[in-house]
Amino acid sequence: MPKIGLVAGGGKFPVLFAREAASQGYDVICVAHVGESDPVLEEVCHRLYWIRLGQLGRLIKILKKEKISEVAFLGRITKTRMFRDVRPDLQALLLWRKIKDRHDDAILRAVAQELEKEGIQVIESTRFLKDLLMPSGVLTLKRPNAEQWEDIAFGYRMARAIGELDIGQCVVVKDRTVLAVEAIEGTDETIRRGGRLCGQGAVVVKVVKPQQDRRFDLPSVGLKTIETMAEVRAEVLAVEADEALFFDRAEAIGLANKLGICIVGVTPEVQAHGRP
Amino acid sequence: MPKIGLVAGGGKFPVLFAREAASQGYDVICVAHVGESDPVLEEVCHRLYWIRLGQLGRLIKILKKEKISEVAFLGRITKTRMFRDVRPDLQALLLWRKIKDRHDDAILRAVAQELEKEGIQVIESTRFLKDLLMPSGVLTLKRPNAEQWEDIAFGYRMARAIGELDIGQCVVVKDRTVLAVEAIEGTDETIRRGGRLCGQGAVVVKVVKPQQDRRFDLPSVGLKTIETMAEVRAEVLAVEADEALFFDRAEAIGLANKLGICIVGVTPEVQAHGRP
């Protein structure tokens, strides 16, 4: 059986990847993160090793011992934990010192380079999961109104600019004003904050960075996103089409339809035109 | 006596302005905002009118009746209230429709233009308050270390970029990662969020926007900023020198010295050099 490596963060994405790769005949060798990764991976994967955030030396040792030549990085790493719980091993420390620019992507790219030095290729995280990509267009019964299309176009420009700075992927806007910008607190927190600040009717925009490395940290939304929006009566979710991932699609659209929330897949053209 | 107009938001800045202008022989005619402005203005100003956020027609009527030819806009308008409590009058509504880009500055500039049409000039808000400008250099006993200087330089670049997008003036960073970006929640909230996310040692950077209109909304810090930093054990406050305002300077520096916090006035050169 061919082998494929999986370095797993939190969330469902690694589990879906492992299931799909296994069903296509791969032995999935998983390196999971304590406190982040879903333990169900133990059942889904051929073999699983637990490591802690920062154990780069151990990660490489495992992949080499398993003779892995291709590995995918999938799933959320709670970024706030990177400032609290990391116990880097020697190899991680050496790498950390070498990285000048400590944006997410820079860190992940540096890790990928270390792996590549060892002959291990980091592959696109969507290799087995093309079905999860966000489609373009309005996915819900409710459609954005003219004002909301303007806010989507505005929010898209702002979110792209924030992404270009490598700060985050999501903004919450209303009336062409940015209410909240995501940095490392995560999308749900950002939606709650922005949504509360405007009382009702927030427009949430989540995009891919212009310089996004498709191997890492693709933007994603799912049922939980809609639940969080419902908490603060936000009304529109616009997500980068063909690039971002949309989990629990049927349930998420079902809930959105019940609540009168719009979900829209948008491409860069939305900046120029607003309403497509 | 010469007259000067004062459109007052919240905070101490309008009060300080009114006191100084009065001491220089001006009759200060103040238009204050209900729920925002300090009632002590009633004692300090020659005459005072209360309006609500959004009463642009009424504002102009008052200034014309008083034959004001120069007016300053001073003090904080709680931006979150703009989405909840505004009851715009007809003139405000007409103006609101005309503004395409509803960034802070765009709104204020549009208001200033309306006033100018009526022969009322909006002046720089620091006209009477040059002493409040942030000096450059390290103001505290504690000096930033080499890592912190790098974070100051990084944070300055990020905050400038955020300002250029007209999103906000402040970022919280650590280890060349942006932990929190200020949008409309205000600086104290941003410091709390970013500070908590990193546990300890956050670096707070507050700058002027590259395109800042000096008549409005200059960035400011004060004793409260240091108190908020202390809550979350943040360690460095870097503020744009010669442009931002520093209130309660002696008390703020005193508290910072007690807590081992650094306060630094920085200029754009900090981006290139880090440590000056």
Coordinates of C-alpha atoms in Angstrom, one line a residue:
Chain A
M1 CA 0.0 0.0 0.0
P2 CA 1.3 3.5 -0.7
K3 CA 1.9 5.6 2.4
I4 CA 1.0 9.2 3.0
G5 CA 1.9 11.4 6.0
L6 CA -0.6 13.6 7.8
V7 CA 0.5 16.3 10.3
A8 CA -2.8 17.0 12.1
G9 CA -4.0 20.1 13.9
G10 CA -7.5 20.4 15.3
G11 CA -10.9 20.2 13.7
K12 CA -12.5 17.9 11.2
F13 CA -10.3 18.6 8.3
P14 CA -7.6 16.0 9.2
V15 CA -10.2 13.4 9.9
L16 CA -11.9 13.9 6.5
F17 CA -8.5 13.8 4.8
A18 CA -7.5 10.6 6.5
R19 CA -10.8 8.9 5.7
E20 CA -10.6 9.9 2.0
A21 CA -7.0 8.9 1.6
A22 CA -7.6 5.6 3.3
S23 CA -10.6 4.9 1.0
Q24 CA -8.3 5.6 -2.0
G25 CA -6.0 2.9 -0.7
Y26 CA -3.4 4.9 1.2
D27 CA -1.9 3.9 4.6
V28 CA -2.2 7.2 6.5
I29 CA 0.6 7.8 9.0
C30 CA -0.6 10.5 11.3
V31 CA 1.4 12.8 13.6
A32 CA -1.2 14.4 15.8
H33 CA -0.9 17.3 18.3
V34 CA -1.8 16.7 22.0
G35 CA -4.7 18.9 23.0
E36 CA -5.5 19.9 19.4
S37 CA -6.2 16.9 17.2
D38 CA -9.3 14.8 17.3
P39 CA -8.6 11.4 19.0
V40 CA -10.9 9.8 16.4
L41 CA -7.8 9.9 14.1
E42 CA -6.5 6.9 16.0
E43 CA -9.2 4.8 14.5
V44 CA -9.1 6.3 11.0
C45 CA -5.3 6.3 10.5
H46 CA -3.0 3.3 9.9
R47 CA -0.7 4.5 12.6
L48 CA -0.7 7.5 14.8
Y49 CA 1.9 9.4 16.9
W50 CA 1.1 12.1 19.4
I51 CA 3.5 15.1 19.7
R52 CA 3.3 18.5 21.4
L53 CA 3.4 21.8 19.6
G54 CA 7.0 22.7 19.0
Q55 CA 8.5 19.1 18.8
L56 CA 9.9 19.6 15.3
G57 CA 12.9 17.3 15.8
R58 CA 10.5 14.5 17.0
L59 CA 8.2 15.1 14.0
I60 CA 11.0 14.7 11.5
K61 CA 12.3 11.6 13.3
I62 CA 8.9 10.0 13.1
L63 CA 8.4 10.8 9.4
K64 CA 11.9 9.5 8.5
K65 CA 11.4 6.3 10.5
E66 CA 8.1 5.7 8.7
K67 CA 9.9 6.5 5.3
I68 CA 7.2 9.1 4.4
S69 CA 8.0 10.9 1.2
E70 CA 4.8 13.0 1.0
V71 CA 3.1 14.7 3.9
A72 CA 0.1 17.0 4.3
F73 CA -0.4 19.6 7.0
L74 CA -4.0 19.9 8.0
G75 CA -6.2 21.4 10.6
R76 CA -6.2 24.3 12.9
I77 CA -3.4 25.0 15.4
T78 CA -4.9 27.2 18.0
K79 CA -2.6 30.2 17.5
T80 CA -3.1 31.6 21.0
R81 CA -1.6 28.4 22.3
M82 CA 1.6 29.1 20.4
F83 CA 2.2 31.8 22.9
R84 CA 1.4 29.8 26.0
D85 CA 2.0 26.1 25.6
V86 CA 4.8 25.6 23.2
R87 CA 7.8 23.6 24.5
P88 CA 10.1 23.7 21.5
D89 CA 12.7 21.0 21.1
L90 CA 16.2 21.9 20.0
Q91 CA 15.5 21.6 16.3
A92 CA 12.4 23.9 16.7
L93 CA 14.5 26.4 18.6
L94 CA 17.2 26.5 16.0
L95 CA 14.6 27.0 13.3
W96 CA 12.7 29.7 15.3
R97 CA 15.9 31.7 15.6
K98 CA 16.5 31.6 11.9
I99 CA 13.0 32.8 11.0
K100 CA 13.1 36.6 10.8
D101 CA 9.5 37.1 9.9
R102 CA 7.3 35.1 12.3
H103 CA 4.1 35.2 10.4
D104 CA 2.1 32.0 10.3
D105 CA 3.1 31.3 6.7
A106 CA 6.7 32.1 7.3
I107 CA 6.8 29.6 10.2
L108 CA 5.1 26.9 8.2
R109 CA 7.2 27.5 5.1
A110 CA 10.3 27.2 7.2
V111 CA 9.1 23.9 8.7
A112 CA 8.3 22.6 5.2
Q113 CA 11.8 23.5 4.1
E114 CA 13.3 21.6 7.0
L115 CA 11.2 18.6 5.9
E116 CA 12.2 19.0 2.3
K117 CA 15.9 18.9 3.3
E118 CA 15.1 15.4 4.6
G119 CA 13.5 14.4 1.3
I120 CA 9.9 14.8 2.6
Q121 CA 7.6 16.8 0.3
V122 CA 4.7 18.9 1.8
I123 CA 1.7 18.5 -0.5
E124 CA -1.4 20.6 -1.0
S125 CA -3.8 20.1 1.8
T126 CA -6.8 19.7 -0.5
R127 CA -5.3 16.8 -2.5
F128 CA -8.0 14.4 -1.4
L129 CA -10.7 16.9 -0.6
K130 CA -11.7 18.9 -3.7
D131 CA -15.3 18.4 -2.7
L132 CA -14.9 20.7 0.3
L133 CA -14.0 23.7 -1.7
M134 CA -16.4 26.6 -1.4
P135 CA -18.5 27.0 -4.6
S136 CA -19.1 30.5 -6.0
G137 CA -22.4 32.3 -6.0
V138 CA -25.3 32.6 -3.5
L139 CA -25.9 29.3 -1.7
T140 CA -28.9 30.2 0.4
L141 CA -32.5 31.2 -0.3
K142 CA -31.9 34.7 1.1
R143 CA -29.8 36.8 -1.2
P144 CA -27.7 39.9 -0.2
N145 CA -29.4 43.2 -0.8
A146 CA -27.7 46.1 -2.7
E147 CA -26.2 47.6 0.6
Q148 CA -24.9 44.2 1.6
W149 CA -23.3 43.6 -1.8
E150 CA -21.4 46.9 -1.3
D151 CA -20.3 45.7 2.1
I152 CA -19.2 42.4 0.6
A153 CA -17.1 44.2 -2.0
F154 CA -15.6 46.5 0.7
G155 CA -15.0 43.7 3.1
Y156 CA -13.3 41.6 0.4
R157 CA -10.9 44.5 -0.3
M158 CA -10.2 44.9 3.4
A159 CA -9.8 41.2 4.2
R160 CA -7.4 40.8 1.2
A161 CA -5.3 43.7 2.5
I162 CA -5.2 42.2 6.0
G163 CA -4.2 38.9 4.5
E164 CA -1.5 40.5 2.5
L165 CA -0.1 41.8 5.8
D166 CA -0.3 38.2 7.0
I167 CA -2.4 39.3 9.9
G168 CA -5.5 37.2 9.4
Q169 CA -8.2 36.1 6.9
C170 CA -11.5 37.5 8.2
V171 CA -13.1 40.9 8.7
V172 CA -16.5 41.9 10.0
V173 CA -18.0 45.0 8.3
K174 CA -21.2 47.1 8.1
D175 CA -21.9 50.3 6.2
R176 CA -18.4 50.3 4.7
T177 CA -16.8 50.4 8.1
V178 CA -14.5 47.7 9.5
L179 CA -16.0 46.6 12.8
A180 CA -13.5 43.8 13.6
V181 CA -10.3 42.4 12.2
E182 CA -9.2 38.8 12.9
A183 CA -5.6 38.5 14.1
I184 CA -4.9 35.3 16.2
E185 CA -8.1 35.2 18.2
G186 CA -9.8 33.1 15.5
T187 CA -12.8 33.7 13.3
D188 CA -15.6 32.9 15.8
E189 CA -14.2 35.4 18.3
T190 CA -13.9 38.0 15.6
I191 CA -17.5 37.4 14.4
R192 CA -18.8 37.7 18.0
R193 CA -16.9 41.0 18.6
G194 CA -17.8 42.6 15.3
G195 CA -21.4 41.4 15.5
R196 CA -21.9 42.7 19.0
L197 CA -20.4 46.1 18.1
C198 CA -23.0 46.7 15.4
G199 CA -26.0 45.2 17.2
Q200 CA -27.4 43.4 14.1
G201 CA -26.7 42.8 10.5
A202 CA -23.0 42.3 10.4
V203 CA -21.4 41.1 7.2
V204 CA -18.6 38.6 7.7
V205 CA -16.0 38.2 4.9
K206 CA -13.3 35.4 4.9
V207 CA -10.8 35.2 2.1
V208 CA -7.6 33.6 1.1
K209 CA -4.5 35.6 1.3
P210 CA -3.2 36.9 -2.0
Q211 CA 0.1 35.1 -1.3
Q212 CA -1.6 32.1 0.3
D213 CA 0.6 28.9 0.3
R214 CA -2.0 26.2 -0.6
R215 CA -0.2 23.7 1.5
F216 CA -1.2 25.4 4.8
D217 CA -4.0 26.9 6.8
L218 CA -6.6 27.4 4.1
P219 CA -9.5 29.5 5.3
S220 CA -12.5 27.5 6.3
V221 CA -16.1 27.9 7.5
G222 CA -18.8 25.5 8.6
L223 CA -21.8 24.9 10.7
K224 CA -20.2 26.5 13.7
T225 CA -19.6 29.7 11.8
I226 CA -23.3 30.0 11.1
E227 CA -24.1 29.3 14.7
T228 CA -21.7 32.0 15.9
M229 CA -23.3 34.4 13.4
A230 CA -26.7 33.6 14.8
E231 CA -25.6 34.5 18.3
V232 CA -24.9 38.1 17.2
R233 CA -27.6 38.3 14.5
A234 CA -25.0 38.7 11.7
E235 CA -26.7 38.4 8.3
V236 CA -24.1 37.7 5.5
L237 CA -21.2 35.3 5.2
A238 CA -19.1 35.8 2.1
V239 CA -16.3 33.3 1.6
E240 CA -13.6 33.0 -1.0
A241 CA -14.8 30.6 -3.7
D242 CA -12.7 27.8 -5.0
E243 CA -10.1 28.3 -2.3
A244 CA -11.7 28.2 1.1
L245 CA -13.1 25.1 2.6
F246 CA -16.8 24.7 3.5
F247 CA -17.5 22.0 6.1
D248 CA -20.9 20.5 7.1
R249 CA -22.3 22.2 4.0
A250 CA -25.8 20.8 4.1
E251 CA -26.4 21.5 7.8
A252 CA -24.8 25.0 7.5
I253 CA -27.0 26.0 4.6
G254 CA -30.0 24.5 6.3
L255 CA -29.5 26.5 9.4
A256 CA -28.7 29.7 7.4
N257 CA -32.0 29.2 5.5
K258 CA -33.9 28.8 8.7
L259 CA -32.4 32.0 10.1
G260 CA -32.5 34.2 7.0
I261 CA -28.7 34.3 6.8
C262 CA -27.0 34.6 3.3
I263 CA -24.0 32.5 2.4
V264 CA -22.1 33.6 -0.7
G265 CA -19.0 32.3 -2.4
V266 CA -17.1 35.2 -3.9
T267 CA -14.1 35.6 -6.2
P268 CA -11.8 38.6 -6.6
E269 CA -14.2 40.1 -9.2
V270 CA -16.6 41.0 -6.4
Q271 CA -14.3 43.9 -5.5
A272 CA -15.0 45.7 -8.8
H273 CA -18.7 44.8 -9.2
G274 CA -20.2 44.2 -5.8
R275 CA -23.4 42.4 -6.9
P276 CA -22.3 39.9 -9.6
Chain B
M1 CA -13.3 88.8 23.0
P2 CA -12.5 86.6 20.0
K3 CA -14.8 83.5 19.8
I4 CA -13.8 80.0 19.0
G5 CA -16.1 77.0 18.4
L6 CA -15.5 73.6 20.0
V7 CA -17.4 70.5 18.9
A8 CA -16.7 68.1 21.8
G9 CA -16.7 64.3 22.0
G10 CA -15.7 62.5 25.2
G11 CA -12.6 62.5 27.3
K12 CA -10.3 65.2 28.7
F13 CA -9.1 66.6 25.4
P14 CA -12.0 69.0 24.9
V15 CA -11.8 70.2 28.5
L16 CA -8.1 70.9 28.2
F17 CA -8.6 72.7 24.9
A18 CA -11.4 74.9 26.4
R19 CA -9.3 75.8 29.4
E20 CA -6.3 76.7 27.4
A21 CA -8.3 78.7 24.8
A22 CA -10.1 80.6 27.6
S23 CA -6.8 81.4 29.3
Q24 CA -5.6 82.8 26.0
G25 CA -8.6 85.2 26.0
Y26 CA -11.1 83.3 23.8
D27 CA -14.8 82.9 24.4
V28 CA -15.2 79.2 23.8
I29 CA -18.6 78.2 22.4
C30 CA -19.0 74.5 22.9
V31 CA -21.3 72.0 21.2
A32 CA -21.2 68.9 23.3
H33 CA -22.5 65.4 22.7
V34 CA -25.0 63.9 25.2
G35 CA -23.6 60.8 26.7
E36 CA -20.1 61.5 25.4
S37 CA -18.9 64.9 26.6
D38 CA -17.7 65.7 30.1
P39 CA -20.3 68.0 31.8
V40 CA -17.5 70.0 33.3
L41 CA -17.4 71.7 30.0
E42 CA -20.4 73.7 31.1
E43 CA -18.2 75.5 33.7
V44 CA -15.2 75.9 31.4
C45 CA -16.9 77.2 28.3
H46 CA -18.5 80.6 27.7
R47 CA -21.6 78.9 26.4
L48 CA -22.5 75.3 25.8
Y49 CA -25.2 73.5 23.8
W50 CA -25.9 69.8 24.0
I51 CA -26.7 67.8 20.9
R52 CA -27.0 64.1 20.1
L53 CA -24.8 62.2 17.7
G54 CA -26.1 62.8 14.2
Q55 CA -27.7 66.2 14.7
L56 CA -25.7 67.9 12.0
G57 CA -28.4 70.4 11.0
R58 CA -28.7 71.5 14.6
L59 CA -24.9 71.7 14.9
I60 CA -24.6 74.0 11.9
K61 CA -27.5 76.2 13.1
I62 CA -25.9 76.7 16.5
L63 CA -22.5 77.6 15.0
K64 CA -24.1 80.1 12.6
K65 CA -26.3 81.7 15.2
E66 CA -23.1 82.1 17.3
K67 CA -21.3 83.6 14.3
I68 CA -18.4 81.1 14.7
S69 CA -15.8 81.3 12.0
E70 CA -13.3 78.8 13.4
V71 CA -14.2 75.5 15.1
A72 CA -12.2 72.6 16.5
F73 CA -13.4 69.0 16.7
L74 CA -12.0 67.4 19.8
G75 CA -12.4 64.2 21.8
R76 CA -13.5 60.7 21.4
I77 CA -16.8 59.7 19.8
T78 CA -17.5 56.2 20.9
K79 CA -17.5 54.5 17.5
T80 CA -19.6 51.6 18.6
R81 CA -22.4 54.1 19.5
M82 CA -22.4 55.2 15.8
F83 CA -24.1 51.9 15.0
R84 CA -26.6 51.9 17.9
D85 CA -27.5 55.3 19.1
V86 CA -27.4 57.7 16.2
R87 CA -30.6 59.5 15.4
P88 CA -29.5 61.5 12.3
D89 CA -31.4 64.6 11.4
L90 CA -32.3 65.4 7.8
Q91 CA -29.1 67.2 7.0
A92 CA -27.0 64.3 8.5
L93 CA -29.0 61.8 6.5
L94 CA -28.5 63.6 3.2
L95 CA -24.8 63.8 3.9
W96 CA -24.6 60.2 4.9
R97 CA -26.1 59.2 1.5
K98 CA -23.5 61.2 -0.3
I99 CA -20.5 59.7 1.4
K100 CA -19.4 56.6 -0.5
D101 CA -16.6 55.6 1.7
R102 CA -17.7 55.6 5.3
H103 CA -14.4 55.5 7.0
D104 CA -14.1 57.7 10.1
D105 CA -12.0 60.3 8.3
A106 CA -14.3 60.4 5.3
I107 CA -17.3 61.1 7.5
L108 CA -15.5 63.8 9.4
R109 CA -14.1 65.4 6.3
A110 CA -17.6 65.5 4.8
V111 CA -18.9 67.2 7.9
A112 CA -16.0 69.7 7.7
Q113 CA -16.9 70.4 4.1
E114 CA -20.5 71.1 5.0
L115 CA -19.3 73.5 7.7
E116 CA -17.0 75.2 5.3
K117 CA -19.8 75.8 2.9
E118 CA -21.3 77.8 5.7
G119 CA -18.1 79.8 6.1
I120 CA -17.0 77.9 9.2
Q121 CA -13.4 76.7 9.1
V122 CA -12.4 73.5 10.9
I123 CA -9.0 74.1 12.6
E124 CA -6.3 71.7 13.8
S125 CA -7.3 70.2 17.1
T126 CA -3.9 70.8 18.6
R127 CA -4.0 74.6 18.1
F128 CA -3.9 75.3 21.8
L129 CA -2.4 72.1 23.0
K130 CA 1.1 71.6 21.6
D131 CA 2.3 70.6 25.0
L132 CA 0.3 67.4 24.9
L133 CA 2.2 66.0 21.8
M134 CA 4.1 62.8 22.4
P135 CA 7.9 63.5 22.6
S136 CA 10.2 61.1 20.9
G137 CA 12.6 58.6 22.6
V138 CA 12.3 56.5 25.7
L139 CA 10.3 58.2 28.5
T140 CA 10.6 55.6 31.2
L141 CA 13.4 54.2 33.3
K142 CA 13.0 50.8 31.7
R143 CA 14.1 50.6 28.1
P144 CA 13.0 48.1 25.4
N145 CA 15.4 45.2 24.9
A146 CA 16.6 44.1 21.5
E147 CA 13.6 41.8 20.9
Q148 CA 11.2 44.5 21.9
W149 CA 12.8 47.0 19.5
E150 CA 12.2 44.5 16.7
D151 CA 8.6 44.1 17.7
I152 CA 8.2 47.9 17.9
A153 CA 9.6 48.2 14.3
F154 CA 7.3 45.4 13.1
G155 CA 4.3 46.8 15.0
Y156 CA 4.9 50.2 13.6
R157 CA 4.8 48.9 10.0
M158 CA 1.7 46.9 10.8
A159 CA -0.1 49.7 12.5
R160 CA 0.7 52.1 9.7
A161 CA -0.7 49.7 7.2
I162 CA -3.9 49.3 9.2
G163 CA -4.1 53.0 9.4
E164 CA -3.6 53.4 5.7
L165 CA -6.7 51.1 5.3
D166 CA -8.5 53.5 7.7
I167 CA -9.3 50.6 10.0
G168 CA -7.7 51.7 13.2
Q169 CA -4.6 53.2 14.9
C170 CA -3.3 50.4 17.2
V171 CA -1.9 46.9 17.0
V172 CA -0.7 44.6 19.8
V173 CA 2.2 42.4 18.8
K174 CA 4.8 39.9 20.1
D175 CA 7.5 37.9 18.5
R176 CA 6.8 39.6 15.1
T177 CA 3.2 38.3 15.2
V178 CA 0.1 40.5 15.3
L179 CA -2.0 39.5 18.2
A180 CA -4.8 42.1 17.9
V181 CA -5.8 44.8 15.5
E182 CA -7.9 47.8 16.6
A183 CA -11.0 48.4 14.5
I184 CA -13.9 50.2 16.2
E185 CA -13.7 48.5 19.6
G186 CA -11.2 51.1 20.9
T187 CA -7.6 50.9 22.1
D188 CA -8.2 49.6 25.6
E189 CA -10.2 46.6 24.4
T190 CA -7.6 45.9 21.8
I191 CA -4.8 45.9 24.4
R192 CA -6.8 43.6 26.7
R193 CA -7.5 41.1 23.9
G194 CA -3.9 41.1 22.5
G195 CA -2.4 41.1 26.0
R196 CA -4.5 38.1 27.2
L197 CA -3.7 36.1 24.0
C198 CA 0.0 36.2 24.7
G199 CA -0.1 35.8 28.5
Q200 CA 2.6 38.4 29.2
G201 CA 4.9 40.8 27.5
A202 CA 2.7 42.3 24.7
V203 CA 4.0 45.3 22.8
V204 CA 1.4 47.9 22.1
V205 CA 2.0 50.3 19.1
K206 CA -0.3 53.2 18.3
V207 CA 0.4 55.5 15.4
V208 CA -1.0 58.2 13.2
K209 CA -2.4 57.2 9.9
P210 CA -0.1 58.1 6.9
Q211 CA -3.1 60.1 5.5
Q212 CA -4.2 61.5 8.9
D213 CA -6.2 64.7 8.8
R214 CA -4.8 66.6 11.7
R215 CA -8.1 68.2 12.3
F216 CA -9.7 65.0 13.6
D217 CA -9.2 62.0 15.9
L218 CA -5.5 62.2 16.7
P219 CA -4.3 59.1 18.3
S220 CA -3.9 59.5 22.1
V221 CA -2.7 57.6 25.1
G222 CA -2.8 58.3 28.8
L223 CA -2.8 57.0 32.3
K224 CA -5.7 54.7 31.5
T225 CA -3.6 53.1 28.7
I226 CA -0.9 52.1 31.2
E227 CA -3.5 50.8 33.6
T228 CA -5.0 48.6 30.9
M229 CA -1.6 47.4 30.0
A230 CA -0.9 46.5 33.6
E231 CA -4.1 44.4 33.7
V232 CA -2.7 42.1 31.0
R233 CA 1.0 42.4 31.9
A234 CA 1.9 44.1 28.6
E235 CA 5.4 45.6 28.7
V236 CA 5.9 48.1 25.9
L237 CA 3.9 51.1 24.7
A238 CA 5.2 52.7 21.5
V239 CA 3.4 55.8 20.3
E240 CA 3.9 58.1 17.3
A241 CA 6.0 61.0 18.4
D242 CA 5.1 64.6 17.5
E243 CA 1.7 63.6 16.3
A244 CA -0.1 61.6 19.0
L245 CA -1.3 63.1 22.3
F246 CA -0.1 62.0 25.7
F247 CA -2.5 62.8 28.5
D248 CA -1.7 62.7 32.3
R249 CA 1.9 62.4 31.3
A250 CA 3.5 62.5 34.8
E251 CA 1.1 60.0 36.3
A252 CA 1.3 57.7 33.4
I253 CA 5.2 57.7 33.4
G254 CA 5.1 57.3 37.2
L255 CA 2.9 54.2 37.0
A256 CA 4.9 52.8 34.1
N257 CA 8.1 53.2 36.1
K258 CA 6.6 51.5 39.1
L259 CA 5.5 48.5 37.0
G260 CA 8.5 48.2 34.7
I261 CA 6.6 49.2 31.6
C262 CA 8.5 51.0 28.8
I263 CA 6.9 54.0 27.1
V264 CA 8.6 55.1 23.8
G265 CA 7.8 57.9 21.4
V266 CA 8.6 56.7 17.9
T267 CA 9.0 58.2 14.4
P268 CA 8.7 56.5 11.0
E269 CA 12.5 55.9 11.1
V270 CA 11.9 53.2 13.7
Q271 CA 10.7 50.9 10.9
A272 CA 14.1 50.8 9.3
H273 CA 16.3 50.7 12.4
G274 CA 14.4 49.3 15.2
R275 CA 16.5 50.4 18.1
P276 CA 17.3 54.1 17.5

